Tab-separated table of C-alpha atoms and ligand atoms in Angstrom:
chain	number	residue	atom	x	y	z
A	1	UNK	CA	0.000	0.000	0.000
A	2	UNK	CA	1.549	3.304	-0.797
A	3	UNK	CA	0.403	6.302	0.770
A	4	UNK	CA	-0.264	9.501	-1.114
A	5	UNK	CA	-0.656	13.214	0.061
A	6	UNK	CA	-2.377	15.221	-2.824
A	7	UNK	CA	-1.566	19.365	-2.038
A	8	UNK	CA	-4.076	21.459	-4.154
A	9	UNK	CA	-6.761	18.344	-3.910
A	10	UNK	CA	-9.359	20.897	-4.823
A	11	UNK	CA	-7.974	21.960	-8.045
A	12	UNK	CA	-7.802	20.456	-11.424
A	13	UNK	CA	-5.063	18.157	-11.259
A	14	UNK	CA	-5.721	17.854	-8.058
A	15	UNK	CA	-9.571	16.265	-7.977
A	16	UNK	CA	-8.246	14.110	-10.689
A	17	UNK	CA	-5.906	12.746	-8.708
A	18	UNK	CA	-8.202	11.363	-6.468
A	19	UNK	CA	-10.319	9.768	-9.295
A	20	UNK	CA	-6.997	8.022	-10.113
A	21	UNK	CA	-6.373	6.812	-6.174
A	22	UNK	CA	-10.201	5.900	-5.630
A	23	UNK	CA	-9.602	3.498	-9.137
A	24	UNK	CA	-6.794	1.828	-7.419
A	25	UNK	CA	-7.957	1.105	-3.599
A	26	UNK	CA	-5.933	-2.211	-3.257
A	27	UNK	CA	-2.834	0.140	-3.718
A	28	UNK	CA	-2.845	4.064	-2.492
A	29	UNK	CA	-4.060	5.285	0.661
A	30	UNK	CA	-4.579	9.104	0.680
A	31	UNK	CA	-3.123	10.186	4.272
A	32	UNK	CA	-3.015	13.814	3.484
A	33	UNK	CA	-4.205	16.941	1.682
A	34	UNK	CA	-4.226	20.455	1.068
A	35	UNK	CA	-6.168	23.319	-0.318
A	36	UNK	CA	-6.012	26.660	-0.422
A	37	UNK	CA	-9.504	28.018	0.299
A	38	UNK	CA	-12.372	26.087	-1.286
A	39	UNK	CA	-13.708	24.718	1.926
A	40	UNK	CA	-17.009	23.233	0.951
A	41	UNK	CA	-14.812	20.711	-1.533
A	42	UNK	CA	-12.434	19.623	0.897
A	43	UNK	CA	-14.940	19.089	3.592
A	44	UNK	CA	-16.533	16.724	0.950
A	45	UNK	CA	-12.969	15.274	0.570
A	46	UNK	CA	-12.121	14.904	3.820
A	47	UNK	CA	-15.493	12.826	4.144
A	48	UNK	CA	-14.831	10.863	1.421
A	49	UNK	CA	-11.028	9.612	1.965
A	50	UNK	CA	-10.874	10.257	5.988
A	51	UNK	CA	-7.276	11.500	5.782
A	52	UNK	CA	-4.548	11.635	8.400
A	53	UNK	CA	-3.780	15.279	8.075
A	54	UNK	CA	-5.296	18.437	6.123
A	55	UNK	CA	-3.718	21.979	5.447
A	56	UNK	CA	-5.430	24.854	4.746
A	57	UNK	CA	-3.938	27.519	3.304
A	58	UNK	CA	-6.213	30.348	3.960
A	59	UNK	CA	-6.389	30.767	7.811
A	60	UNK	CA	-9.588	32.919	7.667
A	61	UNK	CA	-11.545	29.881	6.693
A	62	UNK	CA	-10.379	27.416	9.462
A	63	UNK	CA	-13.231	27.815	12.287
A	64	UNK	CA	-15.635	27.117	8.822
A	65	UNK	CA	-13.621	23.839	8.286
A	66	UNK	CA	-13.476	22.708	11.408
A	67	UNK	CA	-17.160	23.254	11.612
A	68	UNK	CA	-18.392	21.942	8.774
A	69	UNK	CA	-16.931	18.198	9.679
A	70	UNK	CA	-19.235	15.746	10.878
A	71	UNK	CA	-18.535	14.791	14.741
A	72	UNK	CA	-16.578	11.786	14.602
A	73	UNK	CA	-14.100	12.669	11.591
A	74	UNK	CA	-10.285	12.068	13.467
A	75	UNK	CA	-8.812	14.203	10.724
A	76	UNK	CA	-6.024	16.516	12.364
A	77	UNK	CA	-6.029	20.230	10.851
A	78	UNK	CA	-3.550	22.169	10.046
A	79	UNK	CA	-3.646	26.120	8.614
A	80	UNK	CA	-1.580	29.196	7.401
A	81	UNK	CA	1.031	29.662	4.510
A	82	UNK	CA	3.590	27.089	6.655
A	83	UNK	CA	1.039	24.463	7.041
A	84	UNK	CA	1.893	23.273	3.235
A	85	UNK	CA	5.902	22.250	4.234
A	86	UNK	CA	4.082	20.378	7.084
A	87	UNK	CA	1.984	17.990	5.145
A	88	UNK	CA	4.688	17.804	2.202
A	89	UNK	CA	7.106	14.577	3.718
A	90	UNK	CA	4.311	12.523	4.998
A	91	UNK	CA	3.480	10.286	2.462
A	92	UNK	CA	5.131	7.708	0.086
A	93	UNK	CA	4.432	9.860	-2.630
A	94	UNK	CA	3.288	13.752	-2.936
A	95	UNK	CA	1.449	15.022	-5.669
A	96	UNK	CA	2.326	18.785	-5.760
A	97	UNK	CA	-0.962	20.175	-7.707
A	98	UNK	CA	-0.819	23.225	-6.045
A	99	UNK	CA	-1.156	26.167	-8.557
A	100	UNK	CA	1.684	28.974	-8.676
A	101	UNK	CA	4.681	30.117	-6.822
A	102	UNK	CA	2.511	28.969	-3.506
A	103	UNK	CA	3.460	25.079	-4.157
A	104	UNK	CA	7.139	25.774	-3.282
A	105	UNK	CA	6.955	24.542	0.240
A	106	UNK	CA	5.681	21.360	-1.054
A	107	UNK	CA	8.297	21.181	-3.717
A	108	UNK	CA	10.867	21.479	-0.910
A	109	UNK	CA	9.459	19.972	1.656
A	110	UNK	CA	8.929	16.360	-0.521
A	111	UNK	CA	12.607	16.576	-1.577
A	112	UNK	CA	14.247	17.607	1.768
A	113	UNK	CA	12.134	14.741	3.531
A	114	UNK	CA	13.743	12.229	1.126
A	115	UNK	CA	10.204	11.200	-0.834
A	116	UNK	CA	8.926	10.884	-4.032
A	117	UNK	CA	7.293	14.299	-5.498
A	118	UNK	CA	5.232	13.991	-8.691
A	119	UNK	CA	5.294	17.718	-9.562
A	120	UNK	CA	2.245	19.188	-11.511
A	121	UNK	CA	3.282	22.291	-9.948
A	122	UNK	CA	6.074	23.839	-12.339
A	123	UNK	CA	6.259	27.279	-11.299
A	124	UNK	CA	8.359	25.919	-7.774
A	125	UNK	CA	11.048	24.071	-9.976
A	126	UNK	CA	11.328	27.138	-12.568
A	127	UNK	CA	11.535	29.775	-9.636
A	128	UNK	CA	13.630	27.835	-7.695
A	129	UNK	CA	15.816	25.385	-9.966
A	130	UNK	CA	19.001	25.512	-8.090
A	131	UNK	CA	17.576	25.289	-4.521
A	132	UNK	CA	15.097	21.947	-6.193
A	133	UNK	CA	18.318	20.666	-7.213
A	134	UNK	CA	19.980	20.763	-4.377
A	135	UNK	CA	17.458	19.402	-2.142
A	136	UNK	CA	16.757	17.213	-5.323
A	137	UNK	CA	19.769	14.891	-4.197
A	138	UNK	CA	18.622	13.839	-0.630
A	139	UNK	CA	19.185	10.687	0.105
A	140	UNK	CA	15.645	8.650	-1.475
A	141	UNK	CA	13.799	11.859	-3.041
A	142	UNK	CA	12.421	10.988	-6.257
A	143	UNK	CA	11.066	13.766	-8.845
A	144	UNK	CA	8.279	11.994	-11.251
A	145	UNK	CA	6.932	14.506	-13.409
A	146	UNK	CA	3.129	14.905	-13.833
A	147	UNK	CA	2.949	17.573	-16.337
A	148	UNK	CA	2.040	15.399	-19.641
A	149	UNK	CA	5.124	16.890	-21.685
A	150	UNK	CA	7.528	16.238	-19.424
A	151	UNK	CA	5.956	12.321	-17.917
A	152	UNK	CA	6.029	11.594	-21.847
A	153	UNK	CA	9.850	12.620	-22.213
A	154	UNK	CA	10.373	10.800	-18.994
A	155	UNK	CA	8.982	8.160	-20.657
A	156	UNK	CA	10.471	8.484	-24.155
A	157	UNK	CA	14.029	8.181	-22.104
A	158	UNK	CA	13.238	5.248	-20.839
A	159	UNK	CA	12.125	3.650	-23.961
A	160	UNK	CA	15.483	4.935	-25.712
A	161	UNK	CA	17.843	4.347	-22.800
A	162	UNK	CA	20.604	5.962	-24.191
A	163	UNK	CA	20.743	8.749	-22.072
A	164	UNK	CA	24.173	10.330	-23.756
A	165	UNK	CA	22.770	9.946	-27.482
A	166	UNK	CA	20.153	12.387	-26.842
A	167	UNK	CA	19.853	15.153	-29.639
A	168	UNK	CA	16.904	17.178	-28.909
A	169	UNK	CA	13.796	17.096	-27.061
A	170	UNK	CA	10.868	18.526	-28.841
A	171	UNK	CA	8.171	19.368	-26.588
A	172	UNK	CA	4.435	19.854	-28.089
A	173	UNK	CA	2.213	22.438	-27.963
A	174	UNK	CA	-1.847	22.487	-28.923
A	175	UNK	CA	-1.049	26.032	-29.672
A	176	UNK	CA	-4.171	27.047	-27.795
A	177	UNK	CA	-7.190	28.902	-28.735
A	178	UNK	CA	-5.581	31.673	-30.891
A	179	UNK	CA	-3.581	29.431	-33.211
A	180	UNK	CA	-3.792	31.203	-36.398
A	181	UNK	CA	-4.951	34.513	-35.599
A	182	UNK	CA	-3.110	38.026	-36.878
A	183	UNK	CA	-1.780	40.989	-34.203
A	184	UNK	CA	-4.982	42.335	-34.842
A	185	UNK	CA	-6.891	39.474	-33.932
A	186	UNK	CA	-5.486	38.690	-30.542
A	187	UNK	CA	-5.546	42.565	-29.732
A	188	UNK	CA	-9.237	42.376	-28.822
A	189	UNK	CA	-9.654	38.387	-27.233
A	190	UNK	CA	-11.562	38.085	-24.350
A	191	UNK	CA	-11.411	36.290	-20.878
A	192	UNK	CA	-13.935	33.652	-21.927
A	193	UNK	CA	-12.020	33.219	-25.467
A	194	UNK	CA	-8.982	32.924	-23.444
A	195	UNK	CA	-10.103	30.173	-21.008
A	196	UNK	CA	-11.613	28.199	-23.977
A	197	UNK	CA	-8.775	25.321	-24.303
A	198	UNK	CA	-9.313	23.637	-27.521
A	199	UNK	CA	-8.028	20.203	-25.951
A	200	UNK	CA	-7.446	20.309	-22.373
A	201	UNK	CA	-9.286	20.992	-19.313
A	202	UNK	CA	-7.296	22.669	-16.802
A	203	UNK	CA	-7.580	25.301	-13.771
A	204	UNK	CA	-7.788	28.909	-15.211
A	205	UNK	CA	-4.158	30.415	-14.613
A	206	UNK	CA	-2.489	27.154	-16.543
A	207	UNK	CA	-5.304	27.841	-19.278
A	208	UNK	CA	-4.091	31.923	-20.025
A	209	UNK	CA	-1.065	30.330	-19.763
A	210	UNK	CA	-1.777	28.273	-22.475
A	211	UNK	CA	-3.299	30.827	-24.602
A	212	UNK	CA	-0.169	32.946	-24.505
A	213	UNK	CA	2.062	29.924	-24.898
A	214	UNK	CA	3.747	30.700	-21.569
A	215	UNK	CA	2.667	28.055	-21.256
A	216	UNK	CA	5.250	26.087	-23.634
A	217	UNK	CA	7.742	28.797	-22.430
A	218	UNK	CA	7.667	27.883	-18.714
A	219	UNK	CA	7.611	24.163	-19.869
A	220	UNK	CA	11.058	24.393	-21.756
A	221	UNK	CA	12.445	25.987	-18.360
A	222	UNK	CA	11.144	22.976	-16.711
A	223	UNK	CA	12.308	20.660	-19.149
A	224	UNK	CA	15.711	21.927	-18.745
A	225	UNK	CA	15.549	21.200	-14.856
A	226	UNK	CA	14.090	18.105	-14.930
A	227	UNK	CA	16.399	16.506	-18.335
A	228	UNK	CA	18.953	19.497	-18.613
A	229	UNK	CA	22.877	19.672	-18.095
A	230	UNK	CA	21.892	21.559	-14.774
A	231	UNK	CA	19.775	18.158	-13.219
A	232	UNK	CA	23.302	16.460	-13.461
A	233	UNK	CA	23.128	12.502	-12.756
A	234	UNK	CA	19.450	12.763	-13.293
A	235	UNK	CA	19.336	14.866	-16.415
A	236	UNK	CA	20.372	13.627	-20.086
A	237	UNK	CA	23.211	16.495	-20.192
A	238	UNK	CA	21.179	18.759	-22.842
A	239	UNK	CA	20.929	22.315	-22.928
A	240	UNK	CA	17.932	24.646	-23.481
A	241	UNK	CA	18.623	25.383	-27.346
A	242	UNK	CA	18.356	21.443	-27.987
A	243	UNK	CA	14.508	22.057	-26.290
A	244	UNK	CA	12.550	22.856	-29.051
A	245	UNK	CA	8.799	23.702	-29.367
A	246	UNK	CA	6.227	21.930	-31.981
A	247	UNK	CA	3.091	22.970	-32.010
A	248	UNK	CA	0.939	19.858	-32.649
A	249	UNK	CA	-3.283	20.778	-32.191
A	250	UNK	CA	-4.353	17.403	-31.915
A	251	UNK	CA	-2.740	17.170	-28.303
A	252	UNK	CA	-1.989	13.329	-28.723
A	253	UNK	CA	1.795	13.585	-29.381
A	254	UNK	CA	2.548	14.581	-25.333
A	255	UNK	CA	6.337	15.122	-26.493
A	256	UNK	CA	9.391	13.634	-28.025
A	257	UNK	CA	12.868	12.491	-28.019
A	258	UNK	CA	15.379	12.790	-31.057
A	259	UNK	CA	18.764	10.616	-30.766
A	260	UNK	CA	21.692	11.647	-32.426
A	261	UNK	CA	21.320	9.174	-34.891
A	262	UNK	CA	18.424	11.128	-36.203
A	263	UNK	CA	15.464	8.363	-34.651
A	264	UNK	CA	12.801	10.193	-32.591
A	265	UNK	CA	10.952	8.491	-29.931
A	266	UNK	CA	7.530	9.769	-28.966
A	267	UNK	CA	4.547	9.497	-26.957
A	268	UNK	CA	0.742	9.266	-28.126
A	269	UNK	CA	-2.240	8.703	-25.902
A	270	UNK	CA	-5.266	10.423	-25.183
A	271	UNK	CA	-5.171	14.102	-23.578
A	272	UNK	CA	-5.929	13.326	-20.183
A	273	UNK	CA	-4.111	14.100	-17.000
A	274	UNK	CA	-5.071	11.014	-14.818
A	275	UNK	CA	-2.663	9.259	-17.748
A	276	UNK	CA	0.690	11.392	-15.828
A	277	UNK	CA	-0.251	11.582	-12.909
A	278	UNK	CA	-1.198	7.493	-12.674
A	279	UNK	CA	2.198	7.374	-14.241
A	280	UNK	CA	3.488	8.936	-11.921
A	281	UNK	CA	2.380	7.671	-9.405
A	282	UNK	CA	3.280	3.919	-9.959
A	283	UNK	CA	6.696	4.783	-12.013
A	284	UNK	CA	8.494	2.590	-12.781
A	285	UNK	CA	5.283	0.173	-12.582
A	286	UNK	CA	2.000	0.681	-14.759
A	287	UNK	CA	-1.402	-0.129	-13.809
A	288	UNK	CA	-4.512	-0.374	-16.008
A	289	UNK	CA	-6.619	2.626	-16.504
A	290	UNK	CA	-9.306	3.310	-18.811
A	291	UNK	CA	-8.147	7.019	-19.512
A	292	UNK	CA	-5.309	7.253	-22.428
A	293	UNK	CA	-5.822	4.224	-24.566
A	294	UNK	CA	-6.554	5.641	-28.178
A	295	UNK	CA	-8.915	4.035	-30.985
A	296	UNK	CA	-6.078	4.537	-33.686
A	297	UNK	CA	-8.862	3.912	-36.569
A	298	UNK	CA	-10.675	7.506	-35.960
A	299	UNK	CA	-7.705	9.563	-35.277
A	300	UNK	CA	-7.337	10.389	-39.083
A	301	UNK	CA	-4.870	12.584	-38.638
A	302	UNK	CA	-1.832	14.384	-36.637
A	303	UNK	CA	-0.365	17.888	-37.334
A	304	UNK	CA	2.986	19.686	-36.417
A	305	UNK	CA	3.851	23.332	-36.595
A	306	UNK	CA	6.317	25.906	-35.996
A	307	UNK	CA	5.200	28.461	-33.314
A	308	UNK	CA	4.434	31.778	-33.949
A	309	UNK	CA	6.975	33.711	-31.973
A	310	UNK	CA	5.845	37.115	-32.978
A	311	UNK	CA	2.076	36.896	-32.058
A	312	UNK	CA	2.899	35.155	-28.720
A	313	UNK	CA	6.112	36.582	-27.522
A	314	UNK	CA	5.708	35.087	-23.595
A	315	UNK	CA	7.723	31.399	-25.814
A	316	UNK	CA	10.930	34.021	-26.392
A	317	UNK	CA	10.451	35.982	-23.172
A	318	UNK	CA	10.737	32.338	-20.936
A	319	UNK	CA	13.421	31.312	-23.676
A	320	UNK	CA	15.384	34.254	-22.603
A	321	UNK	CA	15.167	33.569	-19.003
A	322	UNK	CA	16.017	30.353	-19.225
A	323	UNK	CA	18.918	31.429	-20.798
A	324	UNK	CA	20.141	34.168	-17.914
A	325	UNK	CA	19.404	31.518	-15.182
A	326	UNK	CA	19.973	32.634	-12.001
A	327	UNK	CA	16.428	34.177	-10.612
A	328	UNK	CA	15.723	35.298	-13.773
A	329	UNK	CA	12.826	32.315	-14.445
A	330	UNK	CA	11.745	33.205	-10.888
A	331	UNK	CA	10.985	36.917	-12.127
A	332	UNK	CA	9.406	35.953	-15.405
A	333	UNK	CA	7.131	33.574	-13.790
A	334	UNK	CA	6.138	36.079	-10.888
A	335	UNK	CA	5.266	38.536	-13.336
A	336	UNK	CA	3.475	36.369	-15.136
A	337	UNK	CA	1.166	35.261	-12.111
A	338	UNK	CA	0.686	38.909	-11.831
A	339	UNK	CA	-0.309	39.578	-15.050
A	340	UNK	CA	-2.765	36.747	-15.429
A	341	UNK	CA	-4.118	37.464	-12.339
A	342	UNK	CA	-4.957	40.726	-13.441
A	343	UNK	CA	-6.210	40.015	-16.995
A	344	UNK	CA	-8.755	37.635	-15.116
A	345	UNK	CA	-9.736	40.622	-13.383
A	346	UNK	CA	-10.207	42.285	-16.204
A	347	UNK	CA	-7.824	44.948	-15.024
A	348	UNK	CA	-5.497	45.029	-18.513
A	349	UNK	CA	-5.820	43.303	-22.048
A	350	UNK	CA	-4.630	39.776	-23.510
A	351	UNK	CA	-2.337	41.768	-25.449
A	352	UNK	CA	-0.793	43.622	-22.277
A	353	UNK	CA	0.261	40.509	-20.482
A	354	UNK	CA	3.728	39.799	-22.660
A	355	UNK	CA	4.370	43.713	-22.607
A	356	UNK	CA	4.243	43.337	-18.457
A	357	UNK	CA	6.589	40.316	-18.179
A	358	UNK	CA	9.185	41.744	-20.624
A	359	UNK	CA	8.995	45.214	-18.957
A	360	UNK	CA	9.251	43.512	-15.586
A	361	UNK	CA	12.381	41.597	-16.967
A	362	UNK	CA	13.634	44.640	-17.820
A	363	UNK	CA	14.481	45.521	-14.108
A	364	UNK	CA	16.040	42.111	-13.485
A	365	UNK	CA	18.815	42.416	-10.857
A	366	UNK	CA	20.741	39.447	-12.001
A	367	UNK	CA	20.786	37.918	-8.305
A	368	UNK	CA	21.629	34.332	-8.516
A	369	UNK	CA	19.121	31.518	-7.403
A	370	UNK	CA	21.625	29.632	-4.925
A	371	UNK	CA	19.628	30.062	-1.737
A	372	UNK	CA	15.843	30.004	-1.032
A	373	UNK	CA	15.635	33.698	0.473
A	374	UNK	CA	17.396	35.442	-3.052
A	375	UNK	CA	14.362	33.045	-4.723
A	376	UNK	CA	12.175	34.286	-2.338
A	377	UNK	CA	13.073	38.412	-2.309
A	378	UNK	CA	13.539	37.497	-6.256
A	379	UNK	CA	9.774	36.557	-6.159
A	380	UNK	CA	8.455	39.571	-3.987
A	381	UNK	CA	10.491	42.026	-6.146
A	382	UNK	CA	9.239	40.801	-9.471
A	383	UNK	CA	5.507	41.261	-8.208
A	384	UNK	CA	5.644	44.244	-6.623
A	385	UNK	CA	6.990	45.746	-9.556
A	386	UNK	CA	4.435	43.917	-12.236
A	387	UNK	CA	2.071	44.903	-9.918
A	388	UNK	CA	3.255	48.688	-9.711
A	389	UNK	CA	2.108	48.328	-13.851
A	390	UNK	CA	-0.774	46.418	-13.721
A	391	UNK	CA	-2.774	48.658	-10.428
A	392	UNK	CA	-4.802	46.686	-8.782
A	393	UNK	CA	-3.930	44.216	-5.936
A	394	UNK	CA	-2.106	41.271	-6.668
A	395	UNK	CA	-2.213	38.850	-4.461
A	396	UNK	CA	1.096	37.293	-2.231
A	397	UNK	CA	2.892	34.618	-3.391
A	398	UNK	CA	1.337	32.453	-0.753
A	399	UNK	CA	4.766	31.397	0.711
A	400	UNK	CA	6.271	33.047	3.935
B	1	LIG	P1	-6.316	24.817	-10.161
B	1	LIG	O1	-6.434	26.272	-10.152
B	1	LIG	O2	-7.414	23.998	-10.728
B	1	LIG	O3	-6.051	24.282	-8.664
B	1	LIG	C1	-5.066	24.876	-7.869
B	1	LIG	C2	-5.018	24.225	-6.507
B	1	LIG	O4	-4.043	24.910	-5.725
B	1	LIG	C3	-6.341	24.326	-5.737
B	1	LIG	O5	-6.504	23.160	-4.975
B	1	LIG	C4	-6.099	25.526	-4.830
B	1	LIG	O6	-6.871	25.503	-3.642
B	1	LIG	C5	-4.648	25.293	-4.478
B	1	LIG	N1	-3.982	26.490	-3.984
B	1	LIG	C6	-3.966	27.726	-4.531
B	1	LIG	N2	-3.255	28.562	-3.766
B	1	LIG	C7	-2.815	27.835	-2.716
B	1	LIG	C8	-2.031	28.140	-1.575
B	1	LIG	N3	-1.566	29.376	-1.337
B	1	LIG	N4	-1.763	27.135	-0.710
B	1	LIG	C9	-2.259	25.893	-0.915
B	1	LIG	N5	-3.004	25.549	-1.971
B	1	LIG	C10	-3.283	26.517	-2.854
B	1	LIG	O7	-4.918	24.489	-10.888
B	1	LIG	P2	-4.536	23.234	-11.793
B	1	LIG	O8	-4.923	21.963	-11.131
B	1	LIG	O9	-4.958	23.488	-13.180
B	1	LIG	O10	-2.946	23.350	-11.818
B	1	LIG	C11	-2.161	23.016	-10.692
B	1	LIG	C12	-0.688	22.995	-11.110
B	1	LIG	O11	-0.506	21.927	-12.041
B	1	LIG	C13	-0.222	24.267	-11.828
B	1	LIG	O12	1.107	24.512	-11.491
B	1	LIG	C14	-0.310	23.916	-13.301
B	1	LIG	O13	0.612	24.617	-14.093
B	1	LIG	C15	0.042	22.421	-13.260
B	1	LIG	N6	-0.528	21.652	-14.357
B	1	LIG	C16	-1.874	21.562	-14.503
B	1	LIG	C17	-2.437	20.823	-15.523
B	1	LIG	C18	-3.920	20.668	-15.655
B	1	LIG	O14	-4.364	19.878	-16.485
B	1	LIG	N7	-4.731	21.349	-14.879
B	1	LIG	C19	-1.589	20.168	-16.519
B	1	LIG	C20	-0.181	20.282	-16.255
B	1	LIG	C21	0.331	21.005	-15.209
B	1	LIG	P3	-8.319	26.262	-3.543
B	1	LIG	O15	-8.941	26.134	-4.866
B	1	LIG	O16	-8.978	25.516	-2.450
B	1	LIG	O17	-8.051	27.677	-3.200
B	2	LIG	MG1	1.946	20.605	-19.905
């Protein structure tokens, strides 16, 4: 039996994670989760999968919580920013589904306490890649990835197992819903347009990030953490130029590997998350679901692409950081959460959202990334100035 804690259990990934547990009963036990705020879903899930242990992010809700649970539920409580690190080393297995710069605790935490963390949550490892990597090498911490890009390249280097022939790694893209469209086009998109996802269905700030193809941009950051030169022993020794970006609509390629012997390994299944994160879950095992398998005789047909770079500048803009290093992903991805936070709002444009990241990387201090607090003051600079543009608001990070 393998126990699993499940931080951001109300969310997207998150809920679907515990359709993927409840298939498999005879082998995960959820002993923990967290949420940020929704209380009237995790009351439900707390009745539903009697955990050991619960966080709750938002403080102000906790008397609710605690009074919404039937008498008799043994569940201990925990609340406040901190109570994320708590819950993160408990388990066998932690699925970080938390969305934003907020999951870092349980990024850390899962690592530092020697466990295996199947991240959804890439905004921790792109913020903080050098402080994930370093905690990345405790004795018995595992990082499975969950986002399907990355759990199909993890999978495409298994299938090749040449780790030092790798060429390239070409990551795909459904180009979202304004694939095609001219400048003038995507000057005057709206919120609903925006959060219209042609193929998946995701929580809202992972869905603008899609329509912008930050998306893509934050993914080749992560790629380069989880396969890169930088993840040493654990990475394939490639650097960010030999990531590349396909855009591919059909959203049935996840990804792909290219050898240096010019054969490209990919892989196809069904776009659904419960596929990764069942994957990565079990890893290096596989267990029968019913969510990926394809009927190959009414696909017809697949597409690939080249990007446009000019109508979504947010691919270059992450390209760019990823190429500084240091905090520099940490800034781009703050301003980012700013940004989409405040388009959601309806406080600025579509259009406005590239113009406030690359402005806000404009005042980059080059600090490097090599401890948590220059991640951390990186963070908090980056938003309060995207935030200085965009009026408003924003919210904290979420982590103290
Ligand atoms: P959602 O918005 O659907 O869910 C986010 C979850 O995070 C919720 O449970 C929310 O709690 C919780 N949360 C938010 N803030 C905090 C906080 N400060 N402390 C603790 N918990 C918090 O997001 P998604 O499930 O779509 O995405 C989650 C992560 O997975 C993101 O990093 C995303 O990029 C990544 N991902 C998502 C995919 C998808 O298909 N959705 C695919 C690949 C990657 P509450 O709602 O209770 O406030
Ligand atoms: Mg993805």
């Amino acid at each position: 039996m393998t126990t699993v804690a499940i931080a951001g259990s109300t969310g997207s990934v998150g809920t679907q994670t515990l359709q993927v547990v409840a298939a498999q009963p005879d082998r995960y036990r959820v002993v923990a989760l967290a949420a940020g705020s929704r209380v009237d879903e995790l009351v439900d899930q707390i009745i539903a999968v009697r955990p050991e242990v619960v966080a709750l992010a938002d403080e102000s809700r906790l008397d609710e919580l605690r009074q919404r649970l039937p008498v008799g539920v043994k569940t201990e409580i925990l609340a406040g920013s901190s109570a994320l690190s708590d819950i993160a080393g408990v388990a066998d297995v932690t699925i970080n589904a938390v969305v934003g710069f907020a999951g870092l605790p349980v990024t850390l935490g899962c690592l530092a306490a020697g466990k295996r963390l199947a991240l959804a949550n890439k905004e921790s490892l792109i913020a903080a890649g050098p402080v994930v990597q370093s905690v990345r090498n405790t004795p018995g911490a595992e990082l499975v990835p969950v986002d399907s890009e990355h759990a199909a390249i993890h999978q495409c280097l298994r299938a090749g197992r040449g780790a030092t022939d790798v060429d390239r790694l070409q990551i795909t893209a459904s180009g979202g819903p304004f694939r095609g469209r001219t400048a003038a086009e995507l000057a005057s998109v709206t919120i609903d347009e925006a959060l219209a996802h042609p193929t998946w269905s995701m929580g809202p700030k992972i869905t603008i990030d899609s329509s912008t193809l930050m998306n893509k941009g934050l993914e080749v950051i992560e790629a380069n953490e989880l396969f890169g030169a930088r993840a040493g022993t654990a990475g394939v020794g490639i650097d960010l130029e030999r990531i590349e970006v396909v855009v591919h609509p059909q959203s049935i390629v996840h990804s792909m590997v290219t050898f240096t012997d010019g054969s490209t390994i990919a892989q196809l299944s069904r776009p659904d998350m419960r596929l990764p994160i069942a994957y990565a879950l079990a890893y290096p095992d596989r267990f029968p679901t019913p969510f990926g398998a394809i009927d190959w005789s009414s696909v017809g047909r697949l597409d690939f692409e080249p990007p446009d770079r000019q109508g979504f500048p947010c691919l270059d803009l992450a390209y760019e950081a990823g190429r500084v290093g240091g905090t520099a992903p940490a800034w781009l991805s703050a301003a980012n959460e700013v940004a989409v936070e405040a388009f959601l709002d309806g406080r600025i444009s579509w259009a406005d959202i590239p113009a406030i990241i690359a402005a806000t990387m404009d005042t980059h201090d080059g600090q490097h990334a090599d401890h948590i607090d220059a991640v951390l003051d990186s963070d908090a600079k980056a938003r309060r100035y995207a935030g200085s543009i965009v009026g408003g608001n924003p919210s904290p990070s979420g982590v103290v």
